[in-house]
């Protein structure tokens, strides 16, 4: 009875209002959880537009050569600091960096803030913060084999 009086007080019921405590209906079965969204695949065409920011220092394609930065053909799966003929900054010659192999994941981390990831790099690019742009840049770069030919 005490609970009924307390409930009536909370609900603003008067003593004259009958309080019917009914059982609530059984909850409806929960809808199956939506699967977690997979990381968005990048758009290579959009990545080519993002690469315009990189083009001042890097090249890709069959005629790519090293300029201010190394050419980026065959980037994924390549050991960091290993492009023949490019004079890397001392940061890339340290064992901690030179032992790394470029993957989509570590490239995405690197391109967000190159100087924080590789202190001492001469790369002056401030980084990309937009995840969609990063995914698209990865999709674009993945198209180029080590010989510069498009694989996709």
CSV table of N, CA and C in Angstrom, one decimal:
chain,number,residue,atom,x,y,z
A,1,UNK,N,0.8,-1.2,0.0
A,1,UNK,CA,0.0,0.0,0.0
A,1,UNK,C,0.9,1.3,0.0
A,2,UNK,N,2.0,1.2,0.7
A,2,UNK,CA,2.9,2.4,0.8
A,2,UNK,C,3.3,2.7,-0.6
A,3,UNK,N,3.7,1.7,-1.4
A,3,UNK,CA,4.2,2.0,-2.8
A,3,UNK,C,3.1,2.7,-3.6
A,4,UNK,N,1.8,2.3,-3.4
A,4,UNK,CA,0.7,2.9,-4.2
A,4,UNK,C,0.6,4.3,-3.8
A,5,UNK,N,0.7,4.7,-2.5
A,5,UNK,CA,0.6,6.1,-2.1
A,5,UNK,C,1.7,6.9,-2.7
A,6,UNK,N,2.9,6.3,-2.6
A,6,UNK,CA,4.1,7.0,-3.1
A,6,UNK,C,4.0,7.2,-4.6
A,7,UNK,N,3.5,6.2,-5.4
A,7,UNK,CA,3.3,6.3,-6.8
A,7,UNK,C,2.3,7.3,-7.1
A,8,UNK,N,1.2,7.4,-6.3
A,8,UNK,CA,0.2,8.3,-6.6
A,8,UNK,C,0.7,9.7,-6.4
A,9,UNK,N,1.6,9.9,-5.4
A,9,UNK,CA,2.1,11.2,-5.1
A,9,UNK,C,3.0,11.7,-6.3
A,10,UNK,N,3.8,10.8,-6.8
A,10,UNK,CA,4.7,11.1,-7.9
A,10,UNK,C,3.9,11.4,-9.2
A,11,UNK,N,2.9,10.6,-9.4
A,11,UNK,CA,2.1,10.8,-10.6
A,11,UNK,C,1.1,11.9,-10.5
A,12,UNK,N,1.0,12.5,-9.3
A,12,UNK,CA,0.1,13.6,-9.1
A,12,UNK,C,-1.4,13.2,-9.0
A,13,UNK,N,-1.6,12.0,-8.6
A,13,UNK,CA,-3.0,11.5,-8.4
A,13,UNK,C,-3.5,11.9,-7.1
A,14,UNK,N,-4.8,12.1,-7.0
A,14,UNK,CA,-5.4,12.5,-5.8
A,14,UNK,C,-5.9,11.2,-5.1
A,15,UNK,N,-6.3,11.3,-3.9
A,15,UNK,CA,-6.8,10.1,-3.2
A,15,UNK,C,-8.1,9.6,-3.8
A,16,UNK,N,-8.8,10.4,-4.5
A,16,UNK,CA,-10.0,10.0,-5.2
A,16,UNK,C,-9.8,9.3,-6.5
A,17,UNK,N,-8.6,9.4,-7.0
A,17,UNK,CA,-8.2,8.8,-8.3
A,17,UNK,C,-7.8,7.3,-8.0
A,18,UNK,N,-8.5,6.4,-8.6
A,18,UNK,CA,-8.1,5.0,-8.4
A,18,UNK,C,-6.7,4.7,-9.0
A,19,UNK,N,-5.9,4.0,-8.4
A,19,UNK,CA,-4.6,3.7,-8.9
A,19,UNK,C,-4.6,2.2,-9.2
A,20,UNK,N,-4.5,1.9,-10.4
A,20,UNK,CA,-4.5,0.5,-10.9
A,20,UNK,C,-3.1,0.2,-11.3
A,21,UNK,N,-2.5,-0.7,-10.6
A,21,UNK,CA,-1.1,-1.2,-10.9
A,21,UNK,C,-1.2,-2.4,-11.8
A,22,UNK,N,-1.0,-2.2,-13.0
A,22,UNK,CA,-1.1,-3.3,-14.0
A,22,UNK,C,0.3,-3.7,-14.4
A,23,UNK,N,0.4,-4.9,-14.8
A,23,UNK,CA,1.8,-5.3,-15.2
A,23,UNK,C,2.0,-4.7,-16.6
A,24,UNK,N,3.2,-4.3,-16.8
A,24,UNK,CA,3.5,-3.8,-18.2
A,24,UNK,C,3.6,-4.9,-19.1
A,25,UNK,N,3.2,-4.7,-20.4
A,25,UNK,CA,3.3,-5.8,-21.3
A,25,UNK,C,4.8,-6.2,-21.5
A,26,UNK,N,4.9,-7.4,-21.9
A,26,UNK,CA,6.3,-8.0,-22.1
A,26,UNK,C,7.0,-7.1,-23.2
A,27,UNK,N,8.2,-6.8,-23.0
A,27,UNK,CA,8.9,-6.0,-24.0
A,27,UNK,C,9.0,-6.8,-25.3
A,28,UNK,N,8.9,-6.0,-26.4
A,28,UNK,CA,9.0,-6.6,-27.7
A,28,UNK,C,10.4,-7.1,-27.9
A,29,UNK,N,10.6,-8.2,-28.7
A,29,UNK,CA,11.9,-8.7,-28.9
A,29,UNK,C,12.7,-7.6,-29.6
A,30,UNK,N,14.0,-7.5,-29.2
A,30,UNK,CA,14.9,-6.4,-29.7
A,30,UNK,C,15.2,-6.8,-31.2
A,31,UNK,N,15.2,-5.7,-32.0
A,31,UNK,CA,15.6,-5.9,-33.4
A,31,UNK,C,17.1,-6.3,-33.4
A,32,UNK,N,17.5,-7.1,-34.4
A,32,UNK,CA,18.9,-7.5,-34.4
A,32,UNK,C,19.7,-6.2,-34.6
A,33,UNK,N,20.8,-6.2,-34.0
A,33,UNK,CA,21.7,-5.1,-34.1
A,33,UNK,C,22.3,-5.0,-35.5
A,34,UNK,N,22.3,-3.8,-36.0
A,34,UNK,CA,22.9,-3.5,-37.3
A,34,UNK,C,24.4,-3.9,-37.2
A,35,UNK,N,24.9,-4.5,-38.3
A,35,UNK,CA,26.3,-4.8,-38.3
A,35,UNK,C,27.1,-3.5,-38.3
A,36,UNK,N,28.3,-3.6,-37.6
A,36,UNK,CA,29.1,-2.4,-37.6
A,36,UNK,C,29.5,-2.0,-39.0
A,37,UNK,N,29.5,-0.7,-39.2
A,37,UNK,CA,29.9,-0.3,-40.6
A,37,UNK,C,31.4,-0.6,-40.8
A,38,UNK,N,31.6,-1.1,-42.0
A,38,UNK,CA,33.0,-1.4,-42.4
A,38,UNK,C,33.6,0.0,-42.7
A,39,UNK,N,34.9,0.1,-42.6
A,39,UNK,CA,35.6,1.4,-42.9
A,39,UNK,C,35.2,1.7,-44.4
A,40,UNK,N,35.0,2.9,-44.7
A,40,UNK,CA,34.6,3.3,-46.0
A,40,UNK,C,35.8,3.1,-47.0
A,41,UNK,N,35.5,2.4,-48.1
A,41,UNK,CA,36.5,2.2,-49.1
A,41,UNK,C,36.7,3.6,-49.8
A,42,UNK,N,37.9,3.9,-50.1
A,42,UNK,CA,38.2,5.1,-50.7
A,42,UNK,C,37.8,5.1,-52.2
A,43,UNK,N,37.7,6.3,-52.7
A,43,UNK,CA,37.3,6.5,-54.1
A,43,UNK,C,38.6,7.0,-54.8
A,44,UNK,N,39.2,6.1,-55.7
A,44,UNK,CA,40.4,6.5,-56.3
A,44,UNK,C,40.4,7.8,-57.1
A,45,UNK,N,39.2,8.0,-57.8
A,45,UNK,CA,39.1,9.3,-58.5
A,45,UNK,C,39.2,10.5,-57.6
A,46,UNK,N,38.5,10.4,-56.4
A,46,UNK,CA,38.7,11.5,-55.4
A,46,UNK,C,40.1,11.5,-54.9
A,47,UNK,N,40.7,10.4,-54.7
A,47,UNK,CA,42.1,10.3,-54.2
A,47,UNK,C,43.1,11.0,-55.2
A,48,UNK,N,42.8,10.9,-56.5
A,48,UNK,CA,43.6,11.6,-57.4
A,48,UNK,C,43.6,13.1,-57.2
A,49,UNK,N,42.4,13.6,-56.8
A,49,UNK,CA,42.2,15.0,-56.5
A,49,UNK,C,43.0,15.4,-55.2
A,50,UNK,N,42.9,14.5,-54.2
A,50,UNK,CA,43.6,14.7,-53.0
A,50,UNK,C,45.1,14.7,-53.2
A,51,UNK,N,45.6,13.8,-54.1
A,51,UNK,CA,47.0,13.7,-54.5
A,51,UNK,C,47.6,15.0,-55.0
A,52,UNK,N,46.7,15.9,-55.5
A,52,UNK,CA,47.2,17.2,-56.1
A,52,UNK,C,48.0,17.9,-55.0
A,53,UNK,N,47.6,17.7,-53.7
A,53,UNK,CA,48.4,18.3,-52.6
A,53,UNK,C,49.8,17.7,-52.5
A,54,UNK,N,49.9,16.5,-52.9
A,54,UNK,CA,51.2,15.8,-52.8
A,54,UNK,C,52.1,16.0,-54.0
A,55,UNK,N,51.5,16.3,-55.1
A,55,UNK,CA,52.2,16.4,-56.4
A,55,UNK,C,53.3,17.3,-56.4
A,56,UNK,N,53.4,18.4,-55.6
A,56,UNK,CA,54.5,19.3,-55.6
A,56,UNK,C,55.8,18.6,-55.2
A,57,UNK,N,55.7,17.5,-54.4
A,57,UNK,CA,56.9,16.8,-54.0
A,57,UNK,C,57.0,15.3,-54.4
A,58,UNK,N,55.9,14.7,-54.7
A,58,UNK,CA,55.8,13.3,-55.1
A,58,UNK,C,55.2,13.0,-56.4
A,59,UNK,N,55.6,11.9,-57.1
A,59,UNK,CA,55.1,11.5,-58.3
A,59,UNK,C,54.7,10.1,-58.3
A,60,UNK,N,53.7,9.7,-59.1
A,60,UNK,CA,53.3,8.3,-59.3
A,60,UNK,C,53.1,8.1,-60.8
A,61,UNK,N,53.1,6.9,-61.3
A,61,UNK,CA,52.9,6.6,-62.7
A,61,UNK,C,54.2,6.1,-63.3
A,62,UNK,N,54.1,5.7,-64.6
A,62,UNK,CA,55.2,5.1,-65.3
A,62,UNK,C,56.4,6.0,-65.5
A,63,UNK,N,56.2,7.3,-65.5
A,63,UNK,CA,57.3,8.3,-65.7
A,63,UNK,C,57.7,8.9,-64.3
A,64,UNK,N,57.2,8.4,-63.2
A,64,UNK,CA,57.5,9.0,-61.9
A,64,UNK,C,59.0,9.0,-61.6
A,65,UNK,N,59.4,10.0,-61.0
A,65,UNK,CA,60.8,10.1,-60.5
A,65,UNK,C,60.8,10.7,-59.2
A,66,UNK,N,62.0,10.6,-58.5
A,66,UNK,CA,62.1,11.3,-57.2
A,66,UNK,C,62.3,12.8,-57.5
A,67,UNK,N,61.6,13.6,-56.7
A,67,UNK,CA,61.8,15.0,-56.8
A,67,UNK,C,62.2,15.5,-55.4
A,68,UNK,N,61.4,16.4,-54.8
A,68,UNK,CA,61.6,16.8,-53.4
A,68,UNK,C,61.4,15.6,-52.5
A,69,UNK,N,60.4,14.8,-52.8
A,69,UNK,CA,60.2,13.6,-52.1
A,69,UNK,C,60.3,12.4,-53.0
A,70,UNK,N,60.3,11.2,-52.5
A,70,UNK,CA,60.5,10.0,-53.3
A,70,UNK,C,59.2,9.7,-54.1
A,71,UNK,N,59.4,9.0,-55.3
A,71,UNK,CA,58.2,8.6,-56.0
A,71,UNK,C,57.4,7.6,-55.2
A,72,UNK,N,56.1,7.5,-55.4
A,72,UNK,CA,55.3,6.7,-54.5
A,72,UNK,C,54.7,5.4,-55.2
A,73,UNK,N,55.3,5.0,-56.3
A,73,UNK,CA,54.8,3.8,-57.0
A,73,UNK,C,55.1,2.6,-56.1
A,74,UNK,N,54.2,1.7,-56.0
A,74,UNK,CA,54.3,0.5,-55.2
A,74,UNK,C,54.6,0.8,-53.7
A,75,UNK,N,53.9,1.8,-53.2
A,75,UNK,CA,54.2,2.2,-51.8
A,75,UNK,C,53.8,1.2,-50.8
A,76,UNK,N,52.6,0.6,-50.9
A,76,UNK,CA,52.2,-0.4,-49.9
A,76,UNK,C,52.9,-1.7,-50.1
A,77,UNK,N,53.5,-2.1,-49.0
A,77,UNK,CA,54.3,-3.3,-49.0
A,77,UNK,C,55.8,-3.0,-49.1
A,78,UNK,N,56.1,-1.8,-49.3
A,78,UNK,CA,57.5,-1.4,-49.5
A,78,UNK,C,58.1,-1.0,-48.1
A,79,UNK,N,59.4,-1.2,-48.0
A,79,UNK,CA,60.0,-0.8,-46.7
A,79,UNK,C,60.2,0.7,-46.7
A,80,UNK,N,60.0,1.3,-45.6
A,80,UNK,CA,60.1,2.7,-45.5
A,80,UNK,C,61.5,3.2,-45.7
A,81,UNK,N,61.7,4.3,-46.4
A,81,UNK,CA,63.0,4.8,-46.7
A,81,UNK,C,63.8,4.0,-47.7
A,82,UNK,N,63.2,3.3,-48.6
A,82,UNK,CA,64.0,2.4,-49.5
A,82,UNK,C,64.0,2.7,-50.9
A,83,UNK,N,63.4,3.8,-51.4
A,83,UNK,CA,63.4,4.1,-52.8
A,83,UNK,C,64.8,4.5,-53.2
A,84,UNK,N,65.3,3.7,-54.2
A,84,UNK,CA,66.6,3.9,-54.7
A,84,UNK,C,66.8,5.3,-55.3
A,85,UNK,N,67.9,5.9,-55.0
A,85,UNK,CA,68.2,7.2,-55.6
A,85,UNK,C,67.6,8.4,-54.9
A,86,UNK,N,66.9,8.2,-53.8
A,86,UNK,CA,66.3,9.3,-53.0
A,86,UNK,C,67.1,9.5,-51.8
A,87,UNK,N,67.5,10.7,-51.5
A,87,UNK,CA,68.3,11.0,-50.3
A,87,UNK,C,67.3,11.3,-49.1
A,88,UNK,N,67.0,10.3,-48.3
A,88,UNK,CA,66.1,10.5,-47.2
A,88,UNK,C,66.7,11.3,-46.1
A,89,UNK,N,65.8,11.9,-45.3
A,89,UNK,CA,66.2,12.6,-44.1
A,89,UNK,C,66.8,11.6,-43.1
A,90,UNK,N,67.6,12.0,-42.2
A,90,UNK,CA,68.2,11.1,-41.2
A,90,UNK,C,67.1,10.3,-40.4
A,91,UNK,N,65.9,10.9,-40.3
A,91,UNK,CA,64.8,10.2,-39.5
A,91,UNK,C,64.5,8.9,-40.2
A,92,UNK,N,64.6,8.8,-41.5
A,92,UNK,CA,64.3,7.6,-42.2
A,92,UNK,C,65.4,6.5,-42.2
A,93,UNK,N,66.6,7.0,-41.7
A,93,UNK,CA,67.7,6.1,-41.7
A,93,UNK,C,67.9,5.4,-40.4
A,94,UNK,N,67.0,5.8,-39.4
A,94,UNK,CA,67.1,5.1,-38.1
A,94,UNK,C,66.5,3.7,-38.2
A,95,UNK,N,67.0,2.8,-37.4
A,95,UNK,CA,66.4,1.4,-37.5
A,95,UNK,C,64.9,1.4,-37.2
A,96,UNK,N,64.4,2.2,-36.2
A,96,UNK,CA,63.0,2.2,-35.9
A,96,UNK,C,62.1,2.5,-37.1
A,97,UNK,N,62.6,3.4,-38.0
A,97,UNK,CA,61.8,3.7,-39.1
A,97,UNK,C,62.1,2.8,-40.3
A,98,UNK,N,63.4,2.6,-40.5
A,98,UNK,CA,63.8,1.8,-41.7
A,98,UNK,C,63.3,0.4,-41.7
A,99,UNK,N,63.0,-0.1,-40.5
A,99,UNK,CA,62.5,-1.5,-40.4
A,99,UNK,C,61.0,-1.6,-40.8
A,100,UNK,N,60.3,-0.5,-40.8
A,100,UNK,CA,58.9,-0.5,-41.1
A,100,UNK,C,58.5,-0.7,-42.5
A,101,UNK,N,57.4,-1.3,-42.8
A,101,UNK,CA,56.9,-1.6,-44.1
A,101,UNK,C,55.6,-0.8,-44.2
A,102,UNK,N,55.4,-0.1,-45.3
A,102,UNK,CA,54.2,0.7,-45.5
A,102,UNK,C,53.0,-0.2,-45.7
A,103,UNK,N,52.0,0.1,-44.9
A,103,UNK,CA,50.7,-0.6,-45.0
A,103,UNK,C,49.7,0.6,-45.1
A,104,UNK,N,48.5,0.2,-45.5
A,104,UNK,CA,47.4,1.2,-45.5
A,104,UNK,C,47.2,1.8,-44.2
A,105,UNK,N,47.3,1.0,-43.1
A,105,UNK,CA,47.0,1.5,-41.8
A,105,UNK,C,48.1,2.5,-41.3
A,106,UNK,N,49.4,2.1,-41.5
A,106,UNK,CA,50.4,3.0,-41.0
A,106,UNK,C,50.6,4.2,-41.9
A,107,UNK,N,50.3,4.1,-43.2
A,107,UNK,CA,50.3,5.3,-44.0
A,107,UNK,C,49.2,6.3,-43.6
A,108,UNK,N,48.0,5.7,-43.3
A,108,UNK,CA,46.9,6.6,-42.8
A,108,UNK,C,47.3,7.4,-41.5
A,109,UNK,N,47.9,6.7,-40.6
A,109,UNK,CA,48.4,7.3,-39.4
A,109,UNK,C,49.5,8.4,-39.7
A,110,UNK,N,50.4,8.0,-40.6
A,110,UNK,CA,51.5,8.9,-41.0
A,110,UNK,C,50.9,10.2,-41.6
A,111,UNK,N,50.1,10.0,-42.6
A,111,UNK,CA,49.6,11.1,-43.4
A,111,UNK,C,48.8,12.1,-42.6
A,112,UNK,N,48.2,11.7,-41.5
A,112,UNK,CA,47.5,12.6,-40.6
A,112,UNK,C,48.4,13.7,-40.0
A,113,UNK,N,49.7,13.3,-39.7
A,113,UNK,CA,50.6,14.2,-39.1
A,113,UNK,C,52.0,13.7,-39.2
A,114,UNK,N,52.6,13.8,-40.4
A,114,UNK,CA,53.9,13.2,-40.7
A,114,UNK,C,55.0,13.5,-39.7
A,115,UNK,N,55.1,14.8,-39.2
A,115,UNK,CA,56.1,15.2,-38.3
A,115,UNK,C,56.0,14.6,-36.9
A,116,UNK,N,54.8,14.4,-36.5
A,116,UNK,CA,54.6,13.7,-35.2
A,116,UNK,C,54.9,12.2,-35.3
A,117,UNK,N,54.6,11.6,-36.4
A,117,UNK,CA,54.9,10.2,-36.5
A,117,UNK,C,56.4,9.9,-36.7
A,118,UNK,N,57.0,10.8,-37.5
A,118,UNK,CA,58.5,10.6,-37.8
A,118,UNK,C,59.2,11.9,-37.5
A,119,UNK,N,59.5,12.1,-36.2
A,119,UNK,CA,60.2,13.4,-35.9
A,119,UNK,C,61.5,13.5,-36.6
A,120,UNK,N,61.8,14.6,-37.1
A,120,UNK,CA,63.0,14.9,-37.9
A,120,UNK,C,62.9,14.7,-39.4
A,121,UNK,N,61.7,14.3,-39.8
A,121,UNK,CA,61.5,14.2,-41.3
A,121,UNK,C,61.6,15.6,-41.9
A,122,UNK,N,62.0,15.7,-43.2
A,122,UNK,CA,62.1,16.9,-43.9
A,122,UNK,C,60.7,17.2,-44.6
A,123,UNK,N,59.8,16.3,-44.5
A,123,UNK,CA,58.5,16.5,-45.1
A,123,UNK,C,57.8,17.6,-44.4
A,124,UNK,N,57.4,18.6,-45.1
A,124,UNK,CA,56.8,19.8,-44.5
A,124,UNK,C,55.3,19.8,-44.5
A,125,UNK,N,54.7,18.7,-45.1
A,125,UNK,CA,53.2,18.7,-45.3
A,125,UNK,C,52.6,18.6,-43.9
A,126,UNK,N,51.6,19.4,-43.6
A,126,UNK,CA,50.9,19.5,-42.3
A,126,UNK,C,50.1,18.3,-42.0
A,127,UNK,N,49.6,17.6,-43.0
A,127,UNK,CA,48.8,16.4,-42.8
A,127,UNK,C,47.4,16.5,-43.3
A,128,UNK,N,46.7,15.4,-43.5
A,128,UNK,CA,45.3,15.3,-43.8
A,128,UNK,C,44.5,14.9,-42.6
A,129,UNK,N,43.5,15.6,-42.3
A,129,UNK,CA,42.6,15.2,-41.1
A,129,UNK,C,41.4,14.5,-41.5
A,130,UNK,N,40.9,14.7,-42.8
A,130,UNK,CA,39.7,14.1,-43.2
A,130,UNK,C,39.8,12.6,-43.6
A,131,UNK,N,39.1,11.8,-42.8
A,131,UNK,CA,39.2,10.3,-43.0
A,131,UNK,C,38.8,9.9,-44.5
A,132,UNK,N,37.8,10.6,-45.0
A,132,UNK,CA,37.4,10.3,-46.4
A,132,UNK,C,38.5,10.6,-47.4
A,133,UNK,N,39.2,11.7,-47.2
A,133,UNK,CA,40.3,12.0,-48.1
A,133,UNK,C,41.4,11.1,-47.9
A,134,UNK,N,41.7,10.6,-46.7
A,134,UNK,CA,42.8,9.7,-46.5
A,134,UNK,C,42.5,8.4,-47.2
A,135,UNK,N,41.2,7.9,-47.0
A,135,UNK,CA,40.8,6.6,-47.6
A,135,UNK,C,40.9,6.7,-49.1
A,136,UNK,N,40.5,7.8,-49.7
A,136,UNK,CA,40.6,8.0,-51.1
A,136,UNK,C,42.0,8.1,-51.6
A,137,UNK,N,42.9,8.8,-50.9
A,137,UNK,CA,44.3,8.9,-51.3
A,137,UNK,C,44.9,7.5,-51.3
A,138,UNK,N,44.6,6.7,-50.3
A,138,UNK,CA,45.1,5.3,-50.2
A,138,UNK,C,44.6,4.5,-51.4
A,139,UNK,N,43.3,4.6,-51.8
A,139,UNK,CA,42.8,3.9,-53.0
A,139,UNK,C,43.5,4.4,-54.2
A,140,UNK,N,43.8,5.6,-54.3
A,140,UNK,CA,44.5,6.1,-55.5
A,140,UNK,C,45.9,5.6,-55.6
A,141,UNK,N,46.6,5.6,-54.5
A,141,UNK,CA,48.0,5.2,-54.5
A,141,UNK,C,48.1,3.6,-54.7
A,142,UNK,N,47.1,2.9,-54.2
A,142,UNK,CA,47.1,1.4,-54.4
A,142,UNK,C,47.1,1.0,-55.8
A,143,UNK,N,46.7,1.9,-56.7
A,143,UNK,CA,46.6,1.6,-58.1
A,143,UNK,C,47.9,1.4,-58.8
A,144,UNK,N,49.0,1.9,-58.2
A,144,UNK,CA,50.3,2.0,-58.9
A,144,UNK,C,51.2,0.9,-58.4
A,145,UNK,N,51.6,0.0,-59.3
A,145,UNK,CA,52.6,-1.0,-58.9
A,145,UNK,C,54.0,-0.4,-58.9
A,146,UNK,N,54.9,-1.1,-58.5
A,146,UNK,CA,56.3,-0.6,-58.3
A,146,UNK,C,56.8,-0.1,-59.6
A,147,UNK,N,56.4,-0.6,-60.8
A,147,UNK,CA,56.9,-0.1,-62.1
A,147,UNK,C,56.1,1.1,-62.5
A,148,UNK,N,55.1,1.5,-61.7
A,148,UNK,CA,54.3,2.7,-62.1
A,148,UNK,C,53.1,2.4,-62.9
A,149,UNK,N,52.9,1.1,-63.3
A,149,UNK,CA,51.7,0.8,-64.1
A,149,UNK,C,50.5,0.7,-63.2
A,150,UNK,N,49.4,1.1,-63.7
A,150,UNK,CA,48.1,1.0,-62.9
A,150,UNK,C,47.7,-0.4,-62.9
A,151,UNK,N,47.4,-0.9,-61.7
A,151,UNK,CA,46.9,-2.3,-61.6
A,151,UNK,C,45.4,-2.4,-61.6
A,152,UNK,N,44.7,-1.3,-61.4
A,152,UNK,CA,43.2,-1.3,-61.4
A,152,UNK,C,42.7,-0.4,-62.4
